[in-house]
Amino acid sequence: MSTTETGCSSTEPEVTGGLGYDETELTLGLPGAGGSRPSETDRKRGFAEAVGLNLEAASRGEDRGARSSDSSDGPVSGAVKPSAAKAQVVGWPPVRSFRRNALRSCTYVKVAVDGAPYLRKVDLEAHGGYEQLLAALEEMFSCFTVRHYPDERRLVDPVNGTEYVPTYEDKDGDWMLVGDVPWKMFVASCKRLRLMKSSDAINLATRMPQECSNK
Amino acid sequence: MVGGFRWAAMFPDEVWEHVFSFLPADADRNAAALVCRAWYRIERRSRWRVFVGNCYAVEPAAAVRRFPEVRAAAIKGKPHFADFNLVPSDWGGGAEAWVEAMAEGWPHLEELRLKRMVVSDDCLELIARCFKNFKVLSLVSCEGFSTAGLAAIAANCRNLRELDLHENEVEDNCLHWMSHFPESFASLVTLNIACLEGEVNVSVLERLIGRCPNLKTLRLNHSVPLERLVGLLHRVPQLVDLGTGKFAAQHHPELFSKLESAIAGCKNLKSLSGFWEAGPTYLPAIYSVCEGLTSLNLSYATLQGPELIKLISRCKNLQRLWVMDLIEDDGLIAVAASCKLLQELRVFPSDPYGAAQPISLTEHGLVAISAGCPMLHSVLYFCRQMTNAALLTVAKNCPNFTCFRLCIMEPHTPDYITRQPLDAGFSAIVESCKHLRRLSLSGLLTDLVFKSIGASANCLEMLSVAFAGDGDAGLHYILSGCKNLRKLEIRDCPFGDKPLLDNAAKLETMRSLWMSSCSVTLGACRQLARKMPLLNVEVINERKRGLPLELQPDNCPVEKLYIYRTVAGPRSDTPSCVWILR
């Protein structure tokens, strides 16, 4: 049962029957749940699974599950056994997004990107603050990278350099810049998110530059 | 053959067209078209229904040119694993190219069914403008459009019979889209808006359905409150298929009896779904129609076992049941006792990612159903434990399975009693079920199960594999056997280059192959692409670091691979993370 040897250092360890599972099991701290922000070193599986992975983590909506990177709970559990530290595998079990979303809490909001036809969803309660949310958005739209400015962060499409500013619609129907209000107030009032081209976002409610509004 | 005798000319073309109209399947028409030039010509001019299983398998313009009289088209886009977030969002599957070609060449198009495609509002507007006799729009698992696009459909499609929106991601930016149906519009037979998230103007909806005497299917979204359901049902007592809105409200005896009588008033009701947030309070309001139900979808209702049992035991004529695993083994035993006509069962996980409280849904439930329901042929079952013995019993009880999808939620789970792989169990399924067309595997599996599948699954058309197998042999068994295989999707299995290259020709007999997180290298993909010009070999690599793919060495691992046969050559709409190898 030989498998191809590869020289790339990014090769994943082989998934062998059963016993190799814990080697390839994803270990990750949930964003904002006391663990570290997901970083490259935490990811044993560095594929685009990371995009979906964060969605899975984000979509759980509660803070059970993996808190730190030590979540190897053994390869198999035959009997039903609640496992407190369970790593998420992207797209598994195979439950359609629509069905997953339908059983979610109402802090689940849609995320739209100007100019792109697809919608995604993110559970605001799953994140502890703006940092984690932005990281989640970065994962969700993996084509973007985060560019740091003195008082804000923007998402950038590296292909054409277009900057996107995260904005949201609040309960009053106004479009605001993400990061303006304290986090908890934001979670309570945010109806949906939109990554707006920064050139279009000029007319949005601006904030005082001195405010440290991201905690 | 007698030289020079043109036997096709024995009859006028119209006679052959009439003969062809009795051919039930596209495959049969395809075969007829290959017999001779005359039949090719006659068949193509008389085909009015076309199914394109992979939107990139043929150029839209070519399809439109070949079959100029098409009235009904169905097209599928993204690979199935897109449902589980394995396919990048910008991968493709856009509908514009098809809609534009159809608008040009099929102005008489009446029916369009799209699945897993990206459909923009522009597409919907084009459809609304260009097809004067448009009757049926069905969008399943699509995205990219908003209620503004639906407004265009409502406003312009004067003869619309079906608007069927199933599990789409729809942006809500036009609250009053339904008001765009003109007052004179009365032709609806099917209206399914269950996937819409926004508020629905129920008064507008009431007026709309009130003037559609042929309405048979109405599926509401969860924003429609229970109180308003009563009024809606009074307007459409002829309903056959109802999807409720929110099925919960404060307990109110008056509302209960109104609801009960409104539902009882729908004497033709055969199918019920919706039940968002349903609780035990109002469930008995539907008891009166249970006897007549053939289809029941409770899979969005977090009802517990006892309530479910009380309800389903009344549904003696049920053929299709979709439910959550909260029904547990006891509930399934009750179903097995009551629903003797059951053909299709789907049991969905209420809590796929955690295991907050263990749910007592095990292999026993599945065995009970297999024993009690002789007409069962299609199963989707999510559970946490399984045994080979149970699968052997199921296989013996149900030799008529056409679709068997078992998802044991923890990867690599063995038989929990013997600790053995589940090879024996699944082998029994494929050996017993000679008409099996679709199979999904799970649990701990070695190459042995693939040996059985390759050898026995002669009718198998679609196979889904995850976290299984030991090595290349597993994939080789599948690709060298399974003579009717059309779609193969694999994730997280140790399958490498050799079986792909050894079975390259097989890939041209299939619609598509998906492999992700396996052991395939770039070099093998390059070889495959060179060897098989009629395949698109798409390598999907979402990690942005390192060299671009063209400069990567042959031994570079491939994260995701999507191979499909095509006569259209490489597509031109690939995003930056997709490379089509040549």
Tab-separated table of N, CA, C and O in Angstrom, chain B residues 97-171:
chain	number	residue	atom	x	y	z
B	97	ALA	N	-23.299	32.463	-18.664
B	97	ALA	CA	-22.971	31.979	-20.007
B	97	ALA	C	-24.129	31.160	-20.569
B	97	ALA	O	-24.500	31.286	-21.739
B	98	TRP	N	-24.716	30.313	-19.691
B	98	TRP	CA	-25.832	29.493	-20.154
B	98	TRP	C	-27.077	30.333	-20.435
B	98	TRP	O	-27.739	30.179	-21.460
B	99	VAL	N	-27.386	31.237	-19.510
B	99	VAL	CA	-28.622	32.016	-19.699
B	99	VAL	C	-28.519	32.871	-20.962
B	99	VAL	O	-29.477	32.999	-21.729
B	100	GLU	N	-27.351	33.425	-21.203
B	100	GLU	CA	-27.191	34.257	-22.409
B	100	GLU	C	-27.357	33.416	-23.669
B	100	GLU	O	-28.050	33.825	-24.607
B	101	ALA	N	-26.731	32.233	-23.683
B	101	ALA	CA	-26.847	31.381	-24.870
B	101	ALA	C	-28.289	30.923	-25.068
B	101	ALA	O	-28.789	30.865	-26.194
B	102	MET	N	-28.949	30.621	-23.978
B	102	MET	CA	-30.333	30.153	-24.100
B	102	MET	C	-31.263	31.282	-24.542
B	102	MET	O	-32.180	31.060	-25.340
B	103	ALA	N	-30.998	32.477	-24.028
B	103	ALA	CA	-31.828	33.617	-24.428
B	103	ALA	C	-31.723	33.835	-25.930
B	103	ALA	O	-32.707	34.164	-26.604
B	104	GLU	N	-30.524	33.594	-26.441
B	104	GLU	CA	-30.254	33.754	-27.868
B	104	GLU	C	-30.920	32.658	-28.686
B	104	GLU	O	-31.591	32.917	-29.689
B	105	GLY	N	-30.737	31.395	-28.259
B	105	GLY	CA	-31.113	30.282	-29.135
B	105	GLY	C	-32.389	29.546	-28.762
B	105	GLY	O	-32.918	28.788	-29.563
B	106	TRP	N	-32.883	29.739	-27.540
B	106	TRP	CA	-34.099	29.047	-27.100
B	106	TRP	C	-35.131	30.045	-26.602
B	106	TRP	O	-35.537	30.005	-25.427
B	107	PRO	N	-35.593	30.928	-27.454
B	107	PRO	CA	-36.529	31.950	-26.972
B	107	PRO	C	-37.837	31.355	-26.461
B	107	PRO	O	-38.569	32.010	-25.723
B	108	HIS	N	-38.096	30.096	-26.857
B	108	HIS	CA	-39.334	29.465	-26.416
B	108	HIS	C	-39.152	28.642	-25.149
B	108	HIS	O	-40.023	27.872	-24.787
B	109	LEU	N	-38.034	28.816	-24.490
B	109	LEU	CA	-37.775	28.030	-23.284
B	109	LEU	C	-38.862	28.252	-22.248
B	109	LEU	O	-39.266	29.381	-21.975
B	110	GLU	N	-39.340	27.155	-21.670
B	110	GLU	CA	-40.411	27.267	-20.687
B	110	GLU	C	-39.965	26.878	-19.278
B	110	GLU	O	-40.547	27.330	-18.303
B	111	GLU	N	-38.977	26.004	-19.207
B	111	GLU	CA	-38.586	25.509	-17.894
B	111	GLU	C	-37.081	25.581	-17.733
B	111	GLU	O	-36.331	25.169	-18.616
B	112	LEU	N	-36.645	26.105	-16.591
B	112	LEU	CA	-35.216	26.144	-16.304
B	112	LEU	C	-34.980	25.701	-14.878
B	112	LEU	O	-35.561	26.253	-13.948
B	113	ARG	N	-34.143	24.674	-14.721
B	113	ARG	CA	-33.819	24.150	-13.411
B	113	ARG	C	-32.311	24.197	-13.231
B	113	ARG	O	-31.578	23.590	-13.984
B	114	LEU	N	-31.871	24.945	-12.238
B	114	LEU	CA	-30.443	25.104	-11.983
B	114	LEU	C	-30.120	24.602	-10.588
B	114	LEU	O	-30.869	24.859	-9.643
B	115	LYS	N	-29.014	23.898	-10.497
B	115	LYS	CA	-28.605	23.380	-9.187
B	115	LYS	C	-27.138	23.696	-8.933
B	115	LYS	O	-26.288	23.456	-9.802
B	116	ARG	N	-26.861	24.220	-7.753
B	116	ARG	CA	-25.487	24.556	-7.353
B	116	ARG	C	-24.817	25.476	-8.362
B	116	ARG	O	-23.674	25.254	-8.784
B	117	MET	N	-25.544	26.510	-8.757
B	117	MET	CA	-24.942	27.483	-9.652
B	117	MET	C	-25.002	28.871	-9.036
B	117	MET	O	-25.765	29.110	-8.104
B	118	VAL	N	-24.162	29.742	-9.567
B	118	VAL	CA	-24.175	31.130	-9.118
B	118	VAL	C	-25.035	31.902	-10.104
B	118	VAL	O	-24.690	32.041	-11.279
B	119	VAL	N	-26.176	32.347	-9.605
B	119	VAL	CA	-27.181	32.988	-10.464
B	119	VAL	C	-27.302	34.436	-10.023
B	119	VAL	O	-27.667	34.706	-8.888
B	120	SER	N	-27.001	35.366	-10.922
B	120	SER	CA	-27.060	36.768	-10.519
B	120	SER	C	-28.453	37.328	-10.791
B	120	SER	O	-29.264	36.718	-11.492
B	121	ASP	N	-28.695	38.497	-10.242
B	121	ASP	CA	-29.960	39.174	-10.539
B	121	ASP	C	-30.055	39.480	-12.028
B	121	ASP	O	-31.142	39.447	-12.618
B	122	ASP	N	-28.917	39.783	-12.628
B	122	ASP	CA	-28.912	40.017	-14.079
B	122	ASP	C	-29.440	38.798	-14.825
B	122	ASP	O	-30.194	38.926	-15.799
B	123	CYS	N	-29.021	37.628	-14.399
B	123	CYS	CA	-29.529	36.395	-15.023
B	123	CYS	C	-31.039	36.333	-14.899
B	123	CYS	O	-31.746	36.017	-15.857
B	124	LEU	N	-31.533	36.613	-13.705
B	124	LEU	CA	-32.975	36.505	-13.492
B	124	LEU	C	-33.708	37.525	-14.357
B	124	LEU	O	-34.772	37.239	-14.907
B	125	GLU	N	-33.122	38.701	-14.465
B	125	GLU	CA	-33.760	39.718	-15.304
B	125	GLU	C	-33.765	39.300	-16.768
B	125	GLU	O	-34.758	39.502	-17.478
B	126	LEU	N	-32.663	38.676	-17.190
B	126	LEU	CA	-32.596	38.195	-18.573
B	126	LEU	C	-33.663	37.127	-18.811
B	126	LEU	O	-34.364	37.136	-19.835
B	127	ILE	N	-33.788	36.229	-17.861
B	127	ILE	CA	-34.807	35.177	-17.976
B	127	ILE	C	-36.188	35.818	-18.076
B	127	ILE	O	-37.016	35.464	-18.917
B	128	ALA	N	-36.411	36.790	-17.211
B	128	ALA	CA	-37.732	37.421	-17.159
B	128	ALA	C	-38.058	38.128	-18.462
B	128	ALA	O	-39.206	38.134	-18.920
B	129	ARG	N	-37.022	38.681	-19.094
B	129	ARG	CA	-37.255	39.469	-20.322
B	129	ARG	C	-37.366	38.608	-21.557
B	129	ARG	O	-38.140	38.899	-22.456
B	130	CYS	N	-36.509	37.573	-21.636
B	130	CYS	CA	-36.297	36.917	-22.936
B	130	CYS	C	-37.199	35.727	-23.229
B	130	CYS	O	-37.377	35.381	-24.392
B	131	PHE	N	-37.712	35.101	-22.200
B	131	PHE	CA	-38.486	33.889	-22.459
B	131	PHE	C	-39.961	34.196	-22.276
B	131	PHE	O	-40.473	34.223	-21.157
B	132	LYS	N	-40.625	34.406	-23.394
B	132	LYS	CA	-41.985	34.937	-23.334
B	132	LYS	C	-42.965	33.957	-22.734
B	132	LYS	O	-44.001	34.349	-22.209
B	133	ASN	N	-42.668	32.673	-22.855
B	133	ASN	CA	-43.617	31.693	-22.369
B	133	ASN	C	-43.062	30.929	-21.166
B	133	ASN	O	-43.366	29.764	-20.960
B	134	PHE	N	-42.263	31.633	-20.376
B	134	PHE	CA	-41.569	30.977	-19.285
B	134	PHE	C	-42.542	30.495	-18.231
B	134	PHE	O	-43.416	31.249	-17.787
B	135	LYS	N	-42.376	29.233	-17.826
B	135	LYS	CA	-43.350	28.643	-16.915
B	135	LYS	C	-42.762	28.156	-15.598
B	135	LYS	O	-43.418	28.191	-14.560
B	136	VAL	N	-41.528	27.626	-15.641
B	136	VAL	CA	-40.992	26.967	-14.454
B	136	VAL	C	-39.593	27.463	-14.165
B	136	VAL	O	-38.710	27.360	-15.005
B	137	LEU	N	-39.402	28.013	-12.967
B	137	LEU	CA	-38.052	28.354	-12.512
B	137	LEU	C	-37.775	27.595	-11.217
B	137	LEU	O	-38.475	27.774	-10.224
B	138	SER	N	-36.762	26.739	-11.281
B	138	SER	CA	-36.399	25.976	-10.098
B	138	SER	C	-34.928	26.226	-9.808
B	138	SER	O	-34.076	25.985	-10.653
B	139	LEU	N	-34.634	26.767	-8.636
B	139	LEU	CA	-33.252	27.040	-8.222
B	139	LEU	C	-32.983	26.260	-6.943
B	139	LEU	O	-33.666	26.461	-5.937
B	140	VAL	N	-32.025	25.369	-7.020
B	140	VAL	CA	-31.702	24.519	-5.881
B	140	VAL	C	-30.252	24.757	-5.491
B	140	VAL	O	-29.357	24.653	-6.326
B	141	SER	N	-30.026	25.080	-4.213
B	141	SER	CA	-28.662	25.277	-3.700
B	141	SER	C	-27.869	26.268	-4.526
B	141	SER	O	-26.673	26.101	-4.731
B	142	CYS	N	-28.541	27.309	-4.990
B	142	CYS	CA	-27.852	28.338	-5.751
B	142	CYS	C	-27.581	29.544	-4.860
B	142	CYS	O	-28.013	29.596	-3.717
B	143	GLU	N	-26.848	30.494	-5.428
B	143	GLU	CA	-26.566	31.721	-4.676
B	143	GLU	C	-26.260	32.807	-5.684
B	143	GLU	O	-26.145	32.542	-6.886
B	144	GLY	N	-26.144	34.043	-5.175
B	144	GLY	CA	-25.747	35.127	-6.061
B	144	GLY	C	-26.883	36.033	-6.461
B	144	GLY	O	-26.670	37.034	-7.129
B	145	PHE	N	-28.105	35.702	-6.049
B	145	PHE	CA	-29.222	36.557	-6.430
B	145	PHE	C	-29.925	37.097	-5.192
B	145	PHE	O	-29.653	36.687	-4.068
B	146	SER	N	-30.821	38.029	-5.465
B	146	SER	CA	-31.522	38.669	-4.362
B	146	SER	C	-33.010	38.703	-4.681
B	146	SER	O	-33.443	38.326	-5.778
B	147	THR	N	-33.778	39.218	-3.746
B	147	THR	CA	-35.219	39.312	-3.977
B	147	THR	C	-35.528	40.350	-5.053
B	147	THR	O	-36.614	40.333	-5.637
B	148	ALA	N	-34.579	41.226	-5.359
B	148	ALA	CA	-34.783	42.145	-6.481
B	148	ALA	C	-34.872	41.354	-7.789
B	148	ALA	O	-35.684	41.659	-8.669
B	149	GLY	N	-34.047	40.335	-7.922
B	149	GLY	CA	-34.132	39.476	-9.101
B	149	GLY	C	-35.469	38.753	-9.167
B	149	GLY	O	-36.059	38.590	-10.237
B	150	LEU	N	-35.953	38.330	-8.005
B	150	LEU	CA	-37.252	37.650	-7.978
B	150	LEU	C	-38.368	38.600	-8.376
B	150	LEU	O	-39.358	38.206	-8.997
B	151	ALA	N	-38.198	39.868	-8.020
B	151	ALA	CA	-39.198	40.861	-8.413
B	151	ALA	C	-39.308	40.932	-9.933
B	151	ALA	O	-40.410	41.045	-10.481
B	152	ALA	N	-38.165	40.851	-10.601
B	152	ALA	CA	-38.185	40.889	-12.070
B	152	ALA	C	-38.933	39.686	-12.617
B	152	ALA	O	-39.718	39.797	-13.572
B	153	ILE	N	-38.708	38.524	-12.032
B	153	ILE	CA	-39.430	37.318	-12.468
B	153	ILE	C	-40.928	37.521	-12.256
B	153	ILE	O	-41.758	37.254	-13.134
B	154	ALA	N	-41.259	38.006	-11.061
B	154	ALA	CA	-42.682	38.175	-10.731
B	154	ALA	C	-43.352	39.144	-11.696
B	154	ALA	O	-44.482	38.925	-12.142
B	155	ALA	N	-42.640	40.205	-12.023
B	155	ALA	CA	-43.261	41.249	-12.829
B	155	ALA	C	-43.462	40.836	-14.282
B	155	ALA	O	-44.430	41.245	-14.920
B	156	ASN	N	-42.549	40.017	-14.815
B	156	ASN	CA	-42.532	39.788	-16.253
B	156	ASN	C	-42.993	38.427	-16.731
B	156	ASN	O	-43.333	38.284	-17.900
B	157	CYS	N	-42.962	37.435	-15.887
B	157	CYS	CA	-43.284	36.088	-16.366
B	157	CYS	C	-44.773	35.850	-16.214
B	157	CYS	O	-45.244	35.341	-15.197
B	158	ARG	N	-45.483	36.215	-17.257
B	158	ARG	CA	-46.946	36.230	-17.178
B	158	ARG	C	-47.542	34.847	-17.052
B	158	ARG	O	-48.669	34.705	-16.584
B	159	ASN	N	-46.803	33.842	-17.511
B	159	ASN	CA	-47.354	32.489	-17.490
B	159	ASN	C	-46.662	31.596	-16.469
B	159	ASN	O	-46.738	30.382	-16.570
B	160	LEU	N	-46.026	32.208	-15.496
B	160	LEU	CA	-45.244	31.415	-14.542
B	160	LEU	C	-46.138	30.439	-13.796
B	160	LEU	O	-47.174	30.800	-13.251
B	161	ARG	N	-45.717	29.165	-13.801
B	161	ARG	CA	-46.464	28.154	-13.057
B	161	ARG	C	-45.733	27.749	-11.795
B	161	ARG	O	-46.338	27.463	-10.783
B	162	GLU	N	-44.393	27.674	-11.897
B	162	GLU	CA	-43.649	27.211	-10.738
B	162	GLU	C	-42.507	28.148	-10.413
B	162	GLU	O	-41.689	28.452	-11.278
B	163	LEU	N	-42.483	28.569	-9.160
B	163	LEU	CA	-41.318	29.265	-8.627
B	163	LEU	C	-40.854	28.449	-7.430
B	163	LEU	O	-41.472	28.468	-6.374
B	164	ASP	N	-39.780	27.695	-7.650
B	164	ASP	CA	-39.367	26.702	-6.667
B	164	ASP	C	-37.956	27.044	-6.203
B	164	ASP	O	-36.991	26.828	-6.921
B	165	LEU	N	-37.859	27.642	-5.030
B	165	LEU	CA	-36.571	28.053	-4.486
B	165	LEU	C	-36.228	27.130	-3.331
B	165	LEU	O	-36.837	27.188	-2.280
B	166	HIS	N	-35.248	26.285	-3.564
B	166	HIS	CA	-34.944	25.263	-2.574
B	166	HIS	C	-33.536	25.447	-2.025
B	166	HIS	O	-32.564	25.281	-2.749
B	167	GLU	N	-33.448	25.857	-0.772
B	167	GLU	CA	-32.163	25.936	-0.078
B	167	GLU	C	-31.142	26.811	-0.793
B	167	GLU	O	-29.979	26.438	-0.949
B	168	ASN	N	-31.586	27.986	-1.243
B	168	ASN	CA	-30.662	28.929	-1.852
B	168	ASN	C	-30.229	29.981	-0.842
B	168	ASN	O	-30.922	30.234	0.127
B	169	GLU	N	-29.096	30.601	-1.120
B	169	GLU	CA	-28.674	31.762	-0.344
B	169	GLU	C	-29.158	32.996	-1.080
B	169	GLU	O	-28.621	33.345	-2.126
B	170	VAL	N	-30.173	33.642	-0.540
B	170	VAL	CA	-30.796	34.753	-1.241
B	170	VAL	C	-30.632	36.014	-0.424
B	170	VAL	O	-30.954	36.033	0.771
B	171	GLU	N	-30.160	37.047	-1.071
B	171	GLU	CA	-30.059	38.305	-0.352
B	171	GLU	C	-31.423	38.995	-0.352
B	171	GLU	O	-32.093	39.079	-1.379
